[in-house]
Amino acid sequence: RNQPDGFMADPDIMDTWATSSLTPQIACGWGDDHDLFQRTFPMDLRPQAHDIIRTWLFSTMVRGNSGHDTAPWRNAALSGWILDPDRKKMSKSKGNVVTPAALLDQFGSDGVRYWAASGRPGTDTAFDEKEMKVGRRLAIKLLNASKFALSFGGDPGGEVHEPIDSAMLADLAALVDDATAAFESFDYARALERTEAFFWWFCDDYLELVKLRAYGEGGPAESAANALARALSTLQRLLAPFL
C-alpha cells in the first residue's frame, strides 16, 4: 500500500449505512418536527431479517446510542428468508423470486397473508401455495360461520347460562390469554396457530352441538345465541391481524 508498484487506497469512502443507520430518527421527524420526535422516538419495534444484524441493526444501535444516549427502539424482531421450492433463498440475483400479484389474484390477500403469518420469527419460510389455499379456506369458513352465528341475533354481552356454552367461552378466554402472550412476545405464528385450531373446533363441534338449540328446537335458545355472538366477536378480533 502506497509504495512504488503497489496500490493506493481510494480516499473517498461512501458508507452505505450512513443514512440507513438513522432511519428511526428520520422517520420520527428528527430536526424537522420536534413534537413528533419527542412522542415517537425511541420506536417500539425494528422488524428486520437476520442477515443484516451486524450491519443495519448494529449501525442503527451505535447511532442511537452515540447521538441520543438511548437505543433507537425497544425491541428488534428478526425474520427469516423466503425459500423457493428447492429450499434456496429467494433473491433477485438468482432469478428465483415469485412476485405476489398472480398469487393475490388466485388466493386473495387473505390466503397470502395467512401463509406469511405462518412463518415463525427467526426461521426461514418455504414458498408454499398449499398454505395459501388453507388460508383462503379459513377466510371463507370465517365468513360462513359469521353469517350463521349472526343469524340468531344474539347479544355478545347477554346472559349465558347453559353449561356447554359456558365451557366453550371458558376455553375461548384461555385462548385469548395464550394469544395475547404470544403477540406480546412477537410470536404471531403461535397466536395464529392456536386461534385457528380453536376456530375449527368451534365450527366442527360446537356449532353442530348448539345448532338445534339456537334454532329453538332443543331447549332455551337465548344462551346459545348470546354465546355464539360473543365467541364470533372474539374470534374475529383474534383473526383480524391475519385475515
PDB file of C-alpha atoms in Angstrom:
ATOM      1  CA  ARG A   1       0.000   0.000   0.000  1.00  0.00           C
ATOM      2  CA  ASN A   2       1.291   3.488  -1.021  1.00  0.00           C
ATOM      3  CA  GLN A   3       4.568   2.009  -2.281  1.00  0.00           C
ATOM      4  CA  PRO A   4       6.032   2.049  -5.840  1.00  0.00           C
ATOM      5  CA  ASP A   5       4.280  -0.558  -7.994  1.00  0.00           C
ATOM      6  CA  GLY A   6       1.805  -1.057  -5.167  1.00  0.00           C
ATOM      7  CA  PHE A   7      -1.633   0.414  -4.817  1.00  0.00           C
ATOM      8  CA  MET A   8      -3.221   3.438  -3.193  1.00  0.00           C
ATOM      9  CA  ALA A   9      -6.436   3.329  -1.217  1.00  0.00           C
ATOM     10  CA  ASP A  10      -9.278   5.415  -2.587  1.00  0.00           C
ATOM     11  CA  PRO A  11      -9.616   8.462  -0.312  1.00  0.00           C
ATOM     12  CA  ASP A  12     -13.340   8.750  -0.998  1.00  0.00           C
ATOM     13  CA  ILE A  13     -15.321   6.267   1.079  1.00  0.00           C
ATOM     14  CA  MET A  14     -19.097   6.009   0.923  1.00  0.00           C
ATOM     15  CA  ASP A  15     -20.686   4.429   3.957  1.00  0.00           C
ATOM     16  CA  THR A  16     -23.915   2.941   2.622  1.00  0.00           C
ATOM     17  CA  TRP A  17     -25.242   2.730   6.182  1.00  0.00           C
ATOM     18  CA  ALA A  18     -24.722   6.447   6.856  1.00  0.00           C
ATOM     19  CA  THR A  19     -28.399   7.316   6.430  1.00  0.00           C
ATOM     20  CA  SER A  20     -29.811   3.809   6.855  1.00  0.00           C
ATOM     21  CA  SER A  21     -28.447   3.832  10.392  1.00  0.00           C
ATOM     22  CA  LEU A  22     -30.597   6.918  11.063  1.00  0.00           C
ATOM     23  CA  THR A  23     -33.905   5.535   9.794  1.00  0.00           C
ATOM     24  CA  PRO A  24     -35.663   5.694  13.206  1.00  0.00           C
ATOM     25  CA  GLN A  25     -34.594   9.317  13.691  1.00  0.00           C
ATOM     26  CA  ILE A  26     -35.563  10.321  10.153  1.00  0.00           C
ATOM     27  CA  ALA A  27     -38.947   8.571  10.318  1.00  0.00           C
ATOM     28  CA  CYS A  28     -39.682  10.232  13.671  1.00  0.00           C
ATOM     29  CA  GLY A  29     -39.045  13.736  12.322  1.00  0.00           C
ATOM     30  CA  TRP A  30     -35.651  14.422  13.908  1.00  0.00           C
ATOM     31  CA  GLY A  31     -34.643  18.026  13.181  1.00  0.00           C
ATOM     32  CA  ASP A  32     -37.922  18.736  11.366  1.00  0.00           C
ATOM     33  CA  ASP A  33     -40.737  18.043  13.831  1.00  0.00           C
ATOM     34  CA  HIS A  34     -39.645  18.313  17.446  1.00  0.00           C
ATOM     35  CA  ASP A  35     -43.089  17.403  18.851  1.00  0.00           C
ATOM     36  CA  LEU A  36     -43.360  14.258  16.713  1.00  0.00           C
ATOM     37  CA  PHE A  37     -39.818  13.241  17.590  1.00  0.00           C
ATOM     38  CA  GLN A  38     -40.458  13.611  21.318  1.00  0.00           C
ATOM     39  CA  ARG A  39     -43.572  11.419  21.074  1.00  0.00           C
ATOM     40  CA  THR A  40     -42.235   8.660  18.824  1.00  0.00           C
ATOM     41  CA  PHE A  41     -38.508   8.253  19.477  1.00  0.00           C
ATOM     42  CA  PRO A  42     -37.276   5.772  20.501  1.00  0.00           C
ATOM     43  CA  MET A  43     -39.511   3.491  18.439  1.00  0.00           C
ATOM     44  CA  ASP A  44     -41.088   0.333  19.812  1.00  0.00           C
ATOM     45  CA  LEU A  45     -40.067  -2.251  17.215  1.00  0.00           C
ATOM     46  CA  ARG A  46     -37.472  -2.792  14.481  1.00  0.00           C
ATOM     47  CA  PRO A  47     -38.532  -5.678  12.191  1.00  0.00           C
ATOM     48  CA  GLN A  48     -35.706  -6.993  10.009  1.00  0.00           C
ATOM     49  CA  ALA A  49     -34.046 -10.108   8.657  1.00  0.00           C
ATOM     50  CA  HIS A  50     -31.216 -11.940  10.405  1.00  0.00           C
ATOM     51  CA  ASP A  51     -28.661 -11.351   7.640  1.00  0.00           C
ATOM     52  CA  ILE A  52     -28.183  -7.645   8.499  1.00  0.00           C
ATOM     53  CA  ILE A  53     -27.751  -7.859  12.247  1.00  0.00           C
ATOM     54  CA  ARG A  54     -24.061  -6.881  12.127  1.00  0.00           C
ATOM     55  CA  THR A  55     -24.739  -4.040   9.669  1.00  0.00           C
ATOM     56  CA  TRP A  56     -28.136  -2.359   9.825  1.00  0.00           C
ATOM     57  CA  LEU A  57     -29.060  -3.321  13.394  1.00  0.00           C
ATOM     58  CA  PHE A  58     -25.580  -2.667  14.749  1.00  0.00           C
ATOM     59  CA  SER A  59     -25.106   0.644  12.916  1.00  0.00           C
ATOM     60  CA  THR A  60     -28.536   1.907  13.959  1.00  0.00           C
ATOM     61  CA  MET A  61     -27.873   0.981  17.565  1.00  0.00           C
ATOM     62  CA  VAL A  62     -24.498   2.781  17.530  1.00  0.00           C
ATOM     63  CA  ARG A  63     -26.010   5.969  16.079  1.00  0.00           C
ATOM     64  CA  GLY A  64     -28.898   5.978  18.541  1.00  0.00           C
ATOM     65  CA  ASN A  65     -26.610   5.402  21.493  1.00  0.00           C
ATOM     66  CA  SER A  66     -23.974   7.950  20.480  1.00  0.00           C
ATOM     67  CA  GLY A  67     -26.355  10.658  19.261  1.00  0.00           C
ATOM     68  CA  HIS A  68     -29.257  10.331  21.674  1.00  0.00           C
ATOM     69  CA  ASP A  69     -27.920   8.258  24.559  1.00  0.00           C
ATOM     70  CA  THR A  70     -30.605   5.621  24.018  1.00  0.00           C
ATOM     71  CA  ALA A  71     -31.367   2.553  21.947  1.00  0.00           C
ATOM     72  CA  PRO A  72     -33.373   3.625  18.864  1.00  0.00           C
ATOM     73  CA  TRP A  73     -36.075   1.003  19.565  1.00  0.00           C
ATOM     74  CA  ARG A  74     -37.164  -1.154  22.459  1.00  0.00           C
ATOM     75  CA  ASN A  75     -37.410  -4.432  20.544  1.00  0.00           C
ATOM     76  CA  ALA A  76     -35.923  -5.993  17.418  1.00  0.00           C
ATOM     77  CA  ALA A  77     -37.852  -8.801  15.707  1.00  0.00           C
ATOM     78  CA  LEU A  78     -35.820 -10.964  13.345  1.00  0.00           C
ATOM     79  CA  SER A  79     -37.498 -12.683  10.435  1.00  0.00           C
ATOM     80  CA  GLY A  80     -36.067 -15.393   8.232  1.00  0.00           C
ATOM     81  CA  TRP A  81     -35.760 -15.668   4.470  1.00  0.00           C
ATOM     82  CA  ILE A  82     -38.332 -16.807   1.949  1.00  0.00           C
ATOM     83  CA  LEU A  83     -37.140 -20.034   0.347  1.00  0.00           C
ATOM     84  CA  ASP A  84     -38.035 -21.325  -3.094  1.00  0.00           C
ATOM     85  CA  PRO A  85     -39.424 -24.874  -3.572  1.00  0.00           C
ATOM     86  CA  ASP A  86     -35.808 -26.150  -3.690  1.00  0.00           C
ATOM     87  CA  ARG A  87     -35.204 -24.636  -0.215  1.00  0.00           C
ATOM     88  CA  LYS A  88     -32.913 -21.935  -1.610  1.00  0.00           C
ATOM     89  CA  LYS A  89     -33.144 -18.283  -0.568  1.00  0.00           C
ATOM     90  CA  MET A  90     -35.207 -16.195  -2.934  1.00  0.00           C
ATOM     91  CA  SER A  91     -33.188 -13.335  -4.410  1.00  0.00           C
ATOM     92  CA  LYS A  92     -33.317 -11.144  -7.488  1.00  0.00           C
ATOM     93  CA  SER A  93     -29.766 -12.100  -8.424  1.00  0.00           C
ATOM     94  CA  LYS A  94     -30.714 -15.801  -8.545  1.00  0.00           C
ATOM     95  CA  GLY A  95     -33.869 -15.105 -10.505  1.00  0.00           C
ATOM     96  CA  ASN A  96     -35.996 -17.326  -8.291  1.00  0.00           C
ATOM     97  CA  VAL A  97     -38.255 -14.645  -6.835  1.00  0.00           C
ATOM     98  CA  VAL A  98     -42.019 -15.141  -7.070  1.00  0.00           C
ATOM     99  CA  THR A  99     -43.926 -11.856  -7.265  1.00  0.00           C
ATOM    100  CA  PRO A 100     -47.243 -11.872  -5.374  1.00  0.00           C
ATOM    101  CA  ALA A 101     -49.554 -10.295  -7.976  1.00  0.00           C
ATOM    102  CA  ALA A 102     -50.746 -13.570  -9.515  1.00  0.00           C
ATOM    103  CA  LEU A 103     -50.976 -15.220  -6.082  1.00  0.00           C
ATOM    104  CA  LEU A 104     -53.214 -12.421  -4.824  1.00  0.00           C
ATOM    105  CA  ASP A 105     -55.496 -12.949  -7.812  1.00  0.00           C
ATOM    106  CA  GLN A 106     -55.577 -16.697  -7.264  1.00  0.00           C
ATOM    107  CA  PHE A 107     -55.825 -16.990  -3.469  1.00  0.00           C
ATOM    108  CA  GLY A 108     -56.816 -13.489  -2.369  1.00  0.00           C
ATOM    109  CA  SER A 109     -54.931 -11.314   0.091  1.00  0.00           C
ATOM    110  CA  ASP A 110     -56.197 -13.428   2.999  1.00  0.00           C
ATOM    111  CA  GLY A 111     -54.556 -16.574   1.641  1.00  0.00           C
ATOM    112  CA  VAL A 112     -51.220 -14.857   1.072  1.00  0.00           C
ATOM    113  CA  ARG A 113     -51.299 -13.106   4.455  1.00  0.00           C
ATOM    114  CA  TYR A 114     -52.099 -16.417   6.171  1.00  0.00           C
ATOM    115  CA  TRP A 115     -49.078 -18.079   4.565  1.00  0.00           C
ATOM    116  CA  ALA A 116     -46.805 -15.175   5.515  1.00  0.00           C
ATOM    117  CA  ALA A 117     -48.038 -15.161   9.118  1.00  0.00           C
ATOM    118  CA  SER A 118     -47.396 -18.895   9.436  1.00  0.00           C
ATOM    119  CA  GLY A 119     -43.635 -18.339   9.271  1.00  0.00           C
ATOM    120  CA  ARG A 120     -42.202 -18.132  12.761  1.00  0.00           C
ATOM    121  CA  PRO A 121     -39.869 -15.266  13.720  1.00  0.00           C
ATOM    122  CA  GLY A 122     -36.217 -16.053  13.113  1.00  0.00           C
ATOM    123  CA  THR A 123     -36.904 -19.048  10.885  1.00  0.00           C
ATOM    124  CA  ASP A 124     -36.844 -19.359   7.106  1.00  0.00           C
ATOM    125  CA  THR A 125     -40.192 -19.952   5.404  1.00  0.00           C
ATOM    126  CA  ALA A 126     -40.662 -22.010   2.262  1.00  0.00           C
ATOM    127  CA  PHE A 127     -42.877 -20.700  -0.511  1.00  0.00           C
ATOM    128  CA  ASP A 128     -45.935 -22.959  -0.449  1.00  0.00           C
ATOM    129  CA  GLU A 129     -49.145 -22.430  -2.415  1.00  0.00           C
ATOM    130  CA  LYS A 130     -50.824 -25.187  -0.381  1.00  0.00           C
ATOM    131  CA  GLU A 131     -50.632 -22.971   2.712  1.00  0.00           C
ATOM    132  CA  MET A 132     -52.279 -20.169   0.766  1.00  0.00           C
ATOM    133  CA  LYS A 133     -55.142 -22.497  -0.151  1.00  0.00           C
ATOM    134  CA  VAL A 134     -55.569 -23.281   3.549  1.00  0.00           C
ATOM    135  CA  GLY A 135     -55.685 -19.558   4.327  1.00  0.00           C
ATOM    136  CA  ARG A 136     -58.313 -18.926   1.678  1.00  0.00           C
ATOM    137  CA  ARG A 137     -60.395 -21.810   3.034  1.00  0.00           C
ATOM    138  CA  LEU A 138     -60.097 -20.378   6.551  1.00  0.00           C
ATOM    139  CA  ALA A 139     -61.294 -16.953   5.390  1.00  0.00           C
ATOM    140  CA  ILE A 140     -64.300 -18.460   3.597  1.00  0.00           C
ATOM    141  CA  LYS A 141     -65.159 -20.576   6.651  1.00  0.00           C
ATOM    142  CA  LEU A 142     -64.985 -17.479   8.875  1.00  0.00           C
ATOM    143  CA  LEU A 143     -67.417 -15.691   6.550  1.00  0.00           C
ATOM    144  CA  ASN A 144     -69.875 -18.589   6.593  1.00  0.00           C
ATOM    145  CA  ALA A 145     -69.592 -19.125  10.358  1.00  0.00           C
ATOM    146  CA  SER A 146     -70.174 -15.410  10.888  1.00  0.00           C
ATOM    147  CA  LYS A 147     -73.339 -15.463   8.795  1.00  0.00           C
ATOM    148  CA  PHE A 148     -74.618 -18.441  10.771  1.00  0.00           C
ATOM    149  CA  ALA A 149     -73.809 -17.050  14.212  1.00  0.00           C
ATOM    150  CA  LEU A 150     -75.213 -13.598  13.457  1.00  0.00           C
ATOM    151  CA  SER A 151     -78.465 -15.012  12.086  1.00  0.00           C
ATOM    152  CA  PHE A 152     -79.750 -15.676  15.621  1.00  0.00           C
ATOM    153  CA  GLY A 153     -79.476 -12.061  16.773  1.00  0.00           C
ATOM    154  CA  GLY A 154     -77.634 -12.858  19.998  1.00  0.00           C
ATOM    155  CA  ASP A 155     -76.229 -10.227  22.335  1.00  0.00           C
ATOM    156  CA  PRO A 156     -72.429 -10.530  22.910  1.00  0.00           C
ATOM    157  CA  GLY A 157     -72.941  -9.123  26.409  1.00  0.00           C
ATOM    158  CA  GLY A 158     -76.080 -11.129  27.106  1.00  0.00           C
ATOM    159  CA  GLU A 159     -76.595 -13.893  29.646  1.00  0.00           C
ATOM    160  CA  VAL A 160     -75.026 -17.288  29.032  1.00  0.00           C
ATOM    161  CA  HIS A 161     -76.203 -19.988  31.441  1.00  0.00           C
ATOM    162  CA  GLU A 162     -76.067 -23.359  29.682  1.00  0.00           C
ATOM    163  CA  PRO A 163     -73.042 -25.458  30.770  1.00  0.00           C
ATOM    164  CA  ILE A 164     -71.877 -26.276  27.231  1.00  0.00           C
ATOM    165  CA  ASP A 165     -71.959 -22.576  26.280  1.00  0.00           C
ATOM    166  CA  SER A 166     -70.103 -21.537  29.429  1.00  0.00           C
ATOM    167  CA  ALA A 167     -67.474 -24.238  28.855  1.00  0.00           C
ATOM    168  CA  MET A 168     -66.889 -23.042  25.294  1.00  0.00           C
ATOM    169  CA  LEU A 169     -66.462 -19.444  26.470  1.00  0.00           C
ATOM    170  CA  ALA A 170     -64.060 -20.556  29.204  1.00  0.00           C
ATOM    171  CA  ASP A 171     -61.887 -22.275  26.608  1.00  0.00           C
ATOM    172  CA  LEU A 172     -62.120 -19.159  24.435  1.00  0.00           C
ATOM    173  CA  ALA A 173     -60.959 -16.977  27.346  1.00  0.00           C
ATOM    174  CA  ALA A 174     -57.943 -19.242  27.801  1.00  0.00           C
ATOM    175  CA  LEU A 175     -57.195 -18.870  24.088  1.00  0.00           C
ATOM    176  CA  VAL A 176     -57.309 -15.079  24.406  1.00  0.00           C
ATOM    177  CA  ASP A 177     -54.746 -15.228  27.226  1.00  0.00           C
ATOM    178  CA  ASP A 178     -52.491 -17.536  25.204  1.00  0.00           C
ATOM    179  CA  ALA A 179     -52.753 -15.463  22.020  1.00  0.00           C
ATOM    180  CA  THR A 180     -52.161 -12.223  23.927  1.00  0.00           C
ATOM    181  CA  ALA A 181     -48.987 -13.609  25.482  1.00  0.00           C
ATOM    182  CA  ALA A 182     -47.823 -14.790  22.049  1.00  0.00           C
ATOM    183  CA  PHE A 183     -48.464 -11.396  20.443  1.00  0.00           C
ATOM    184  CA  GLU A 184     -46.664  -9.580  23.246  1.00  0.00           C
ATOM    185  CA  SER A 185     -43.592 -11.725  22.616  1.00  0.00           C
ATOM    186  CA  PHE A 186     -43.962 -11.151  18.827  1.00  0.00           C
ATOM    187  CA  ASP A 187     -44.735 -14.834  18.196  1.00  0.00           C
ATOM    188  CA  TYR A 188     -47.586 -14.072  15.803  1.00  0.00           C
ATOM    189  CA  ALA A 189     -47.341 -17.562  14.261  1.00  0.00           C
ATOM    190  CA  ARG A 190     -48.268 -19.184  17.594  1.00  0.00           C
ATOM    191  CA  ALA A 191     -51.189 -16.793  18.017  1.00  0.00           C
ATOM    192  CA  LEU A 192     -52.468 -17.785  14.573  1.00  0.00           C
ATOM    193  CA  GLU A 193     -51.872 -21.492  15.179  1.00  0.00           C
ATOM    194  CA  ARG A 194     -53.777 -21.543  18.486  1.00  0.00           C
ATOM    195  CA  THR A 195     -56.610 -19.351  17.190  1.00  0.00           C
ATOM    196  CA  GLU A 196     -57.020 -21.413  14.037  1.00  0.00           C
ATOM    197  CA  ALA A 197     -57.170 -24.679  15.985  1.00  0.00           C
ATOM    198  CA  PHE A 198     -59.876 -23.312  18.282  1.00  0.00           C
ATOM    199  CA  PHE A 199     -61.826 -21.844  15.378  1.00  0.00           C
ATOM    200  CA  TRP A 200     -62.038 -25.173  13.525  1.00  0.00           C
ATOM    201  CA  TRP A 201     -63.133 -26.929  16.730  1.00  0.00           C
ATOM    202  CA  PHE A 202     -65.728 -24.182  17.194  1.00  0.00           C
ATOM    203  CA  CYS A 203     -67.078 -24.770  13.669  1.00  0.00           C
ATOM    204  CA  ASP A 204     -66.848 -28.562  13.519  1.00  0.00           C
ATOM    205  CA  ASP A 205     -68.033 -29.390  17.035  1.00  0.00           C
ATOM    206  CA  TYR A 206     -69.620 -26.517  18.959  1.00  0.00           C
ATOM    207  CA  LEU A 207     -71.741 -25.123  16.121  1.00  0.00           C
ATOM    208  CA  GLU A 208     -73.101 -28.583  15.413  1.00  0.00           C
ATOM    209  CA  LEU A 209     -73.848 -29.173  19.102  1.00  0.00           C
ATOM    210  CA  VAL A 210     -75.802 -25.943  19.566  1.00  0.00           C
ATOM    211  CA  LYS A 211     -77.444 -25.723  16.146  1.00  0.00           C
ATOM    212  CA  LEU A 212     -80.808 -27.193  17.158  1.00  0.00           C
ATOM    213  CA  ARG A 213     -80.909 -25.231  20.399  1.00  0.00           C
ATOM    214  CA  ALA A 214     -80.041 -21.991  18.604  1.00  0.00           C
ATOM    215  CA  TYR A 215     -82.952 -22.642  16.267  1.00  0.00           C
ATOM    216  CA  GLY A 216     -85.139 -23.073  19.361  1.00  0.00           C
ATOM    217  CA  GLU A 217     -85.756 -26.773  18.830  1.00  0.00           C
ATOM    218  CA  GLY A 218     -83.653 -28.293  21.608  1.00  0.00           C
ATOM    219  CA  GLY A 219     -84.127 -26.110  24.656  1.00  0.00           C
ATOM    220  CA  PRO A 220     -83.537 -22.434  25.538  1.00  0.00           C
ATOM    221  CA  ALA A 221     -82.127 -20.562  22.542  1.00  0.00           C
ATOM    222  CA  GLU A 222     -81.013 -17.355  24.290  1.00  0.00           C
ATOM    223  CA  SER A 223     -77.874 -18.799  25.914  1.00  0.00           C
ATOM    224  CA  ALA A 224     -76.735 -20.359  22.647  1.00  0.00           C
ATOM    225  CA  ALA A 225     -77.402 -17.216  20.603  1.00  0.00           C
ATOM    226  CA  ASN A 226     -75.543 -14.991  23.078  1.00  0.00           C
ATOM    227  CA  ALA A 227     -72.620 -17.410  23.303  1.00  0.00           C
ATOM    228  CA  LEU A 228     -72.384 -17.536  19.502  1.00  0.00           C
ATOM    229  CA  ALA A 229     -72.366 -13.742  19.252  1.00  0.00           C
ATOM    230  CA  ARG A 230     -69.717 -13.362  21.960  1.00  0.00           C
ATOM    231  CA  ALA A 231     -67.488 -16.074  20.524  1.00  0.00           C
ATOM    232  CA  LEU A 232     -67.791 -14.715  16.990  1.00  0.00           C
ATOM    233  CA  SER A 233     -66.839 -11.198  18.091  1.00  0.00           C
ATOM    234  CA  THR A 234     -63.792 -12.538  19.923  1.00  0.00           C
ATOM    235  CA  LEU A 235     -62.676 -14.855  17.117  1.00  0.00           C
ATOM    236  CA  GLN A 236     -62.992 -12.116  14.512  1.00  0.00           C
ATOM    237  CA  ARG A 237     -60.728  -9.875  16.581  1.00  0.00           C
ATOM    238  CA  LEU A 238     -58.215 -12.694  17.136  1.00  0.00           C
ATOM    239  CA  LEU A 239     -58.062 -13.375  13.387  1.00  0.00           C
ATOM    240  CA  ALA A 240     -58.107  -9.708  12.311  1.00  0.00           C
ATOM    241  CA  PRO A 241     -54.275  -9.379  12.276  1.00  0.00           C
ATOM    242  CA  PHE A 242     -54.102 -12.267   9.803  1.00  0.00           C
ATOM    243  CA  LEU A 243     -57.251 -12.111   7.648  1.00  0.00           C
TER     244      LEU A 243
END
